[in-house]
Short mmCIF file of C-alpha atoms and ligand atoms in Angstrom, two decimals:
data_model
loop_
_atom_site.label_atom_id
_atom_site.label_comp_id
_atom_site.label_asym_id
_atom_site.label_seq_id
_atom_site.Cartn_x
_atom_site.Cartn_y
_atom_site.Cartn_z
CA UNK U 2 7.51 22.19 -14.66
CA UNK U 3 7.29 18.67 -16.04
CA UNK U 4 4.13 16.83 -15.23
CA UNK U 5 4.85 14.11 -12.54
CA UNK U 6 2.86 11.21 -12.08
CA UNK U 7 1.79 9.11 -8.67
CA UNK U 8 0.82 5.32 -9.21
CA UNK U 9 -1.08 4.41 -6.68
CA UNK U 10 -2.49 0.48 -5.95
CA UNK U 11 -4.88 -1.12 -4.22
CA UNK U 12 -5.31 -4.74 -3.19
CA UNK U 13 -8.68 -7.28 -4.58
CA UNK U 14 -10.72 -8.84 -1.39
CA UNK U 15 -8.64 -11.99 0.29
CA UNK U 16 -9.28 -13.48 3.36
CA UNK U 17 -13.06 -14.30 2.16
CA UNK U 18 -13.82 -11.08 2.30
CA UNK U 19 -15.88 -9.45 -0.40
CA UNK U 20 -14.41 -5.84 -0.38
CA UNK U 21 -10.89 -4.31 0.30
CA UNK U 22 -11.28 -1.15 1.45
CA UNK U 23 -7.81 -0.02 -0.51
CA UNK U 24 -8.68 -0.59 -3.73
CA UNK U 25 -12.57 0.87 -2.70
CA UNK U 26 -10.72 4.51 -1.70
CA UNK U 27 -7.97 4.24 -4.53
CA UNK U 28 -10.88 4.01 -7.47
CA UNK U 29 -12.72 7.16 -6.19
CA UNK U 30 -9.34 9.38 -6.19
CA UNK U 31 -9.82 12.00 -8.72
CA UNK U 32 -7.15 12.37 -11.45
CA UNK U 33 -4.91 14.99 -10.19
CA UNK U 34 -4.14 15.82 -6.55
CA UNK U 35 -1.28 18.51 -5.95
CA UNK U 36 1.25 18.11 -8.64
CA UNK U 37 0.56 14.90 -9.55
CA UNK U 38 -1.21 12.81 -12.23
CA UNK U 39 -2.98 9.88 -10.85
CA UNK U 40 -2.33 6.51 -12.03
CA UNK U 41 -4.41 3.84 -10.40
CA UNK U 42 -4.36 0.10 -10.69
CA UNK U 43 -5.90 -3.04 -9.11
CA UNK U 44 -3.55 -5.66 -7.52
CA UNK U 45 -4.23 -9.32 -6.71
CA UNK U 46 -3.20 -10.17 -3.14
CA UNK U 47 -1.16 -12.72 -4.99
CA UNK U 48 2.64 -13.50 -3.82
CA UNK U 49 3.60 -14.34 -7.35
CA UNK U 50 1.46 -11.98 -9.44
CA UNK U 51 1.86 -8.81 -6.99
CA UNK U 52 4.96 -7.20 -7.71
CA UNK U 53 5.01 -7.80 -11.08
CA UNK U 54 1.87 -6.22 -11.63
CA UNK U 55 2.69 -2.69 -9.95
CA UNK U 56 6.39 -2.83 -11.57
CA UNK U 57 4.86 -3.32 -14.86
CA UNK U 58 2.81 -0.34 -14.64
CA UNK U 59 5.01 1.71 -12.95
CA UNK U 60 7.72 1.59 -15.90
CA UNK U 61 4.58 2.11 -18.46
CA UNK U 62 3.33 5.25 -16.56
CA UNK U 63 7.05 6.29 -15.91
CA UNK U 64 5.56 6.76 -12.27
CA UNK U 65 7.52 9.12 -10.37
CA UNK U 66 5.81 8.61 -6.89
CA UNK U 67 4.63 4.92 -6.00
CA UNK U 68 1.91 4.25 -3.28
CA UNK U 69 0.46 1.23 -2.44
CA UNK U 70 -2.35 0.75 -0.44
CA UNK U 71 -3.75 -2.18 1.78
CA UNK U 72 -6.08 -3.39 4.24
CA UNK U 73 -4.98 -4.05 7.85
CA UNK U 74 -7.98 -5.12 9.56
CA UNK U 75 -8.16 -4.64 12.97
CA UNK U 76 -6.21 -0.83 12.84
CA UNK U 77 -7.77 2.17 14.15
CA UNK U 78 -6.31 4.43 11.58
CA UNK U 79 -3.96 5.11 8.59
CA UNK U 80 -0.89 3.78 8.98
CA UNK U 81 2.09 4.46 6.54
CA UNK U 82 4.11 2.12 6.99
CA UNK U 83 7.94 2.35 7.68
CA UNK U 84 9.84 -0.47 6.64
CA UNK U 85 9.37 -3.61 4.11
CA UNK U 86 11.53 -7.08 5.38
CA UNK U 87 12.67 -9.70 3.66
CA UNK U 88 10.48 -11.90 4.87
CA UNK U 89 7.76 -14.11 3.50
CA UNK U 90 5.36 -15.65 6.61
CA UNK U 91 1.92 -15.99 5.99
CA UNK U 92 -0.75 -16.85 8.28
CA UNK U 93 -3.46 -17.47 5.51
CA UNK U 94 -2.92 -18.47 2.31
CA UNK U 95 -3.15 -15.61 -0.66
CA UNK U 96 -5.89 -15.76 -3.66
CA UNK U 97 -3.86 -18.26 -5.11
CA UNK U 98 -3.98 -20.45 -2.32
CA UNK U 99 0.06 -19.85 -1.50
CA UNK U 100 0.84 -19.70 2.11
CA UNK U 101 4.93 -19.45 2.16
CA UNK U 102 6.23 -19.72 5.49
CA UNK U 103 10.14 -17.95 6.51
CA UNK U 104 11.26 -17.57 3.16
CA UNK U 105 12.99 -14.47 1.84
CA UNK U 106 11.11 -11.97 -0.44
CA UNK U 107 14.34 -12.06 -2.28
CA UNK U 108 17.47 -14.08 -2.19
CA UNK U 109 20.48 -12.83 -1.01
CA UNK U 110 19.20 -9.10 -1.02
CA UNK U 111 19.34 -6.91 2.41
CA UNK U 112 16.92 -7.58 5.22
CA UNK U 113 14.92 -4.23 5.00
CA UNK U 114 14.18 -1.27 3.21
CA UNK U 115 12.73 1.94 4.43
CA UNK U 116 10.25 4.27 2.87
CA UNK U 117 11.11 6.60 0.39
CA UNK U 118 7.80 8.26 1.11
CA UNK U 119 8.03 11.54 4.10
CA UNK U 120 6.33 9.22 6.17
CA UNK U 121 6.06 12.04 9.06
CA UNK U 122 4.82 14.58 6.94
CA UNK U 123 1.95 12.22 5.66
CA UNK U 124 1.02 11.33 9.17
CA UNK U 125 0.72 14.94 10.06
CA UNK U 126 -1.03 15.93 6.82
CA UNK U 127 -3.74 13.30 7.16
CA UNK U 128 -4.55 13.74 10.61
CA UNK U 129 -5.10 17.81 10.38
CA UNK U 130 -6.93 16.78 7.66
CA UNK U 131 -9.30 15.03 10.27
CA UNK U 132 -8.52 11.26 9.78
CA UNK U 133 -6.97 8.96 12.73
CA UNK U 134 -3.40 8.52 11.37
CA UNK U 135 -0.25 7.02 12.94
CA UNK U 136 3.47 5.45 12.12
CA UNK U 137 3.39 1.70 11.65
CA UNK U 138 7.24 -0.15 12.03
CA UNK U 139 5.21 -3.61 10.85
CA UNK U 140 3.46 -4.23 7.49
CA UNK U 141 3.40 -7.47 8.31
CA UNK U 142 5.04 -10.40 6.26
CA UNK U 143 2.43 -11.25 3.63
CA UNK U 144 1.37 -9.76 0.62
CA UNK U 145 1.57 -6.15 1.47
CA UNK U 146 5.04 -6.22 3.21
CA UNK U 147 5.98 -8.31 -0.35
CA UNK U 148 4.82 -6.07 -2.88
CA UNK U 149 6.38 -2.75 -0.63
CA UNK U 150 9.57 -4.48 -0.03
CA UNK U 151 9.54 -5.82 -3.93
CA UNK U 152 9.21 -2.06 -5.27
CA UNK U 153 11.75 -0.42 -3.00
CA UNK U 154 14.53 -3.13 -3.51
CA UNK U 155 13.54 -3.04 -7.92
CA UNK U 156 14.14 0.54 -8.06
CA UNK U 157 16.63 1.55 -5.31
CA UNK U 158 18.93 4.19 -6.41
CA UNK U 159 16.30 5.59 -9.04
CA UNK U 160 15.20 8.51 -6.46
CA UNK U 161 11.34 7.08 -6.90
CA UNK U 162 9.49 7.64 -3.98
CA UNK U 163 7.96 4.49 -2.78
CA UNK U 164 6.02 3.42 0.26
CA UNK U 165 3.10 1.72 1.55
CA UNK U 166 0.03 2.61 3.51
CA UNK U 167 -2.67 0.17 5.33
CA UNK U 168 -6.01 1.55 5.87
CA UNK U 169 -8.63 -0.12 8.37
CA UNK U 170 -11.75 -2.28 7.20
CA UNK U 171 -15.09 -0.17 6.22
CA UNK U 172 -17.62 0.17 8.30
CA UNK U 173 -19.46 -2.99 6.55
CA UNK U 174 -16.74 -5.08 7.16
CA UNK U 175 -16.24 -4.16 10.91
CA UNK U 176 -19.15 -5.25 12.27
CA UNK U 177 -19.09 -4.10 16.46
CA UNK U 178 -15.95 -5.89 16.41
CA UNK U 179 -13.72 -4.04 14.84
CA UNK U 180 -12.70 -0.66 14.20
CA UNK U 181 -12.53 1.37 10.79
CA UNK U 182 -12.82 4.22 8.66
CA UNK U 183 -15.32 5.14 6.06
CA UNK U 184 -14.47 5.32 1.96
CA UNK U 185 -15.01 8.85 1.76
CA UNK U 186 -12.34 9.00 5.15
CA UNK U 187 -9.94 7.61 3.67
CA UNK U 188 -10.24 9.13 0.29
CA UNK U 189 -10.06 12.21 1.94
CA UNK U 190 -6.41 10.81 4.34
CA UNK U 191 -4.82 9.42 0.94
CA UNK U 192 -5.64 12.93 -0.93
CA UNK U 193 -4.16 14.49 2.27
CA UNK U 194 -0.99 12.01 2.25
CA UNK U 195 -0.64 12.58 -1.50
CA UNK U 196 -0.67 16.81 -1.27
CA UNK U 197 2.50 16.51 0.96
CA UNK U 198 4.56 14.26 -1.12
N1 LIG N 154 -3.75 -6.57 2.84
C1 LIG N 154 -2.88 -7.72 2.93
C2 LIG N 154 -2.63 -8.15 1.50
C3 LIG N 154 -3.67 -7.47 0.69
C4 LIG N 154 -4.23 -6.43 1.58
O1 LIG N 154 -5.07 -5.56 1.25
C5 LIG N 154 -1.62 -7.47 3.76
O2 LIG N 154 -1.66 -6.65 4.69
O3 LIG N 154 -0.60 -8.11 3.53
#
């Protein structure tokens, strides 16, 4: 069989924080998990540069599989998410300082695409694996419901599974106020995830 190969992306800090815990868990994945080679790459939480970025790569590393990764602070889990919408609505502005309110991700394209990713099977996976996992139907309307809904409208039709997942904040970034997950945690959800796909 024909080698396949998973990109999978994590976000840079934003929101003045000095870690994301995405791209923290993405960079310790090891090279091959199931029947996939592991392609992994850096994102800037950056409206214009985002989507670019990942499609860029993915046509250079003819991914097969696309995951992107992201932190949703606050979460008490993993949470693939379900849909991308068409919406742009931030509440802070992005590393570039861009803060677009009710515009459209893309003009004239379809309110919403779902996951290409077996978003049930994932859940399931990652939570016998030990790890606090559950469905999101919200990735929000900034940069991580941008670049997911970006990917899955660029290559619909191709049969390239594509979805997104939010992770929590680390333990360092938590404080007593919020909850989170651990590195090595979510390594261990995302290799989980990944062995399903
Ligand atoms: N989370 C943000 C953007 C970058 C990230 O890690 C989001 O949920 O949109």
């Amino acid at each position: 069989m024909a080698e396949k190969t998973l990109l999978i992306t994590g976000f840079d800090p934003f929101g003045g924080e000095k870690i994301n815990p995405s791209y923290e868990a993405v960079k310790l994945l090891p090279e091959r998990v199931g029947k996939y080679n592991i392609v992994k790459l850096c994102v800037p939480t950056s409206f214009e540069k985002a989507s670019d970025t990942v499609i860029t790569k993915a046509e250079e590393c003819f991914a097969d599989v696309i995951i992107c990764v992201g932190q949703a602070g606050g979460r008490k889990g993993i949470t693939p998410e379900v849909i991308g919408i068409n919406l742009r609505d931030a509440r802070i502005p992005d590393n570039d300082g861009y803060m677009p309110k009710n515009q459209p991700v893309v003009e004239n394209a379809p309110a919403a695409y779902f996951s290409t990713l077996p978003v049930d099977d994932m859940i399931e996976a990652v939570n016998r694996a030990g790890v606090p996992c559950f469905k999101s139907y919200s990735a929000g309307a900034f940069v991580c419901n941008d670049l997911m809904y970006s990917l899955l409208h660029r290559f619909v039709g191709t049969g390239k599974k594509i979805g997104f997942i939010h992770v929590p904040f680390l333990p360092e970034q938590a404080g007593y106020k919020h909850p989170s997950l651990t590195t090595e945690q979510i390594v261990t959800a995302l290799t989980a995830a990944i062995e399903v796909i």
